[in-house]
Amino acid sequence: MATQRQQALAMVQSRQRVAVIPPSIKISDYFGTNVFGNDQMKQSLAPSAYKRVIEAIDKGSKIDAATAEEVASAVKIWAISKGVTHYTHWFQPLTGTTAEKHDSFFDAHAGMEKFRGSSLVQQEPDASSFPHGGIRSTFEARGYTAWDPSSPIFIFEKTLCIPTIFVSYTGEALDYKTPLLKSMEAINEAAVEICQLFDRNVRKVQPSLGVEQEYFVIDKALFSARPDLVMAGRSVFGHNPARGQQLEDHYFGTIPTRVKDFMVEFEIESHKLGIPVMTRHNEVAPGQFEVAPIYEEINKATDHNQLLMDVMEKVAEKHNLKVLLHEKPFAGVNGSGKHNNWSLITDTGVNLFQPSNSARENLQFLTFLIATVKAVYDHADLLRASIASAGNDFRLGANEAPPAIMSVFLGGTLSEVLDELEKNGNLKIEKGDNMYMKLGISKIPEIILDNTDRNRTSPFAFTGNKFEFRAVGSQANVAGPMTTLNVIVADTLKVMAKDIEKEINAGKEKKIAIVNVLRKYIKDSKKVRFEGDGYSEEWANEAAKRGLSNLKSTPEALDVYAKKSTKELFERNNVLNAIEVHARHEIMLEDYIKKVQIESRVMGDLALNHIIPTAILYQNKLIENANGLKGLGLDHSAAVETIKEVSRHIESLKSNVTAMTEARKELNKEEEVVTRAKGYQSKVKAAYFDKIRYAVDKLELLVDDESWPLVKYREMLFIR
Ligand code: ADP
Ligand code: MG
């Protein structure tokens, strides 16, 4: 009987491409047609209602019941005209995916379609199955979802989806969106205060975000034939293909047709949903691709990234493909991340991270730049924790992604400017001096323009007019790291404002007061700046000397959430209270444990039920062969050597899997979640994963190809 692997390979051979016929109209003609956006609202709402909604979005204020009723009615008519029958509150629980519960518009009692304002505004999903880190059991509260009018309602899979927050009845956030929205408020307040020092007209500052999303694509049949991919999202076994990444340039220049079809279709679907994607396909590893939308306001960009992942999965299905969003689906091949391009933009249209031709605006630019560097320095451990996950642990510091050390890259030009400012720390600036000239600030724009240096090995790099946080994992909900970034920068800006005020109160002229504070901050945060190769061992050593943390595993990285200072930081910025921080810590630890546990079980099952039986059959063949040779009086030493080798690996597998299972059992008795998570890291993952994998991967090379049960790397990564 053919193995599942052989059946899957045969299926792949007979695949036909699923052709996509793009709409015959321009993208601009169908962009956002599945979104109840600004245009749709303007068209279908009374002017007064429209005005109230826009106001609520702008100010983050509540929408009154009557207006909600009007919006609900307009949305219903719009949705039904598009063949939609159900609606759902769409939210982002702490599981990392999106959740929804569908309700029908059809009201059997009334015999007609209904959608009340109250159903738009608030719902009570059956929330018991979402992680809550003890919040709900402590408070015996249920959760509810509430409409977020600042992110547009959309139609996905014939369902009207209403973006919502998800909170407990006692008000604690149970999702990613709630703290993100609050962090936007925190940074808005802090940034506006600083902006006012430069421009009185600034009333609002919003973070913007552009997410570059990396992913792998493989054939669906091959995916299904790998229980590890199905269960854990990554392959726990598999020998590297002989043909590795080194051939990338000539070998992977063109996108396979089936993948291209898939890309074209998910682009079309994304555009209908108002997601401004521009596909790209420039990734390093075989089978790996990237998609990046144009940046948007951070809340929308976050929702769009979540939605984009769903769209990709749904469309891939049609093309008999499977999208792998795991950070490290294949060992020995580059993993996937999500580069978070982040900046701050004022309601007067100024990007605060854009150097300008005006020296005065440049001082503002430097103020925000230096505040961000200082924030990363002061809160490096929090930033590290914000990207911690079982999947990302395989990637950070694995010579393909930034290390777990948080550092900032500014580029040669800006580094010089900052060094100069610092060096001139005691330079007296007199009234009437051209301060900008004297401090070397006026020179920035011209040098920046030809500043082409790009450091790809930094976890947090300034890229000309924005920061790029590159250490985020490819599966992550970006709201986690972005909330943290907003909060730490907001907090730093607030302290900065006070420091500047002190200088002013001490009689300093405003811009001199600002410069004095900047000089101090540059000095204080200098250690976090690094321009060299972030992947190198020298950097790890240098960073250790500088006293920077290098927290390699998730459980230890998460320790920072237990600190009083962390709780205080989130609390004083009105983003999360102490209970919510604690709950998140617990949820992330539980998530880590669950993931390692699943991987460990899959490894054990595959080793015992698939690999060892196959190896034994092969061994028997070898024994037969050796006996045959012996009977003929021929040399059978090679066969005997191979038999011994196979035996060794089988023994190693058996004993290690047994010991690993024991270790898991022991740990499951541990009540303290931090200890349990750390145990899973050191006593399960670190202690056994590599050993078990080593034996299996060696057996893959020894056992005859035909009987090997698992689809091989070269088959997953290269066959189309
Ligand atoms: P890369 O060279 O890293 O591929 P790109 O310039 O192509 O960078 O941009 C990558 C992402 O950064 C895109 O999503 C883009 O829209 C986004 N981006 C550009 N400017 C900003 C900004 N001011 N704020 C946030 N994101 C931005
Ligand atoms: Mg990039």
mmCIF file of C-alpha atoms in Angstrom, residues 132-141 170 172 579 582-583 586:
data_model
loop_
_atom_site.group_PDB
_atom_site.id
_atom_site.type_symbol
_atom_site.label_atom_id
_atom_site.label_comp_id
_atom_site.label_asym_id
_atom_site.label_seq_id
_atom_site.Cartn_x
_atom_site.Cartn_y
_atom_site.Cartn_z
ATOM 1 C CA HIS A 132 -8.809 35.167 30.009
ATOM 2 C CA GLY A 133 -5.891 34.491 32.329
ATOM 3 C CA GLY A 134 -8.070 34.065 35.371
ATOM 4 C CA ILE A 135 -9.934 37.332 34.915
ATOM 5 C CA ARG A 136 -13.282 35.801 34.310
ATOM 6 C CA SER A 137 -13.064 33.212 37.022
ATOM 7 C CA THR A 138 -11.930 35.844 39.507
ATOM 8 C CA PHE A 139 -14.732 38.188 38.683
ATOM 9 C CA GLU A 140 -17.268 35.658 37.544
ATOM 10 C CA ALA A 141 -17.919 38.060 34.773
ATOM 11 C CA THR A 170 -16.064 44.222 34.873
ATOM 12 C CA GLU A 172 -11.083 44.215 31.752
ATOM 13 C CA ILE A 579 -4.913 42.668 36.707
ATOM 14 C CA HIS A 582 -1.066 39.793 35.067
ATOM 15 C CA ALA A 583 -3.723 38.033 33.007
ATOM 16 C CA GLU A 586 -0.488 34.090 32.316
#
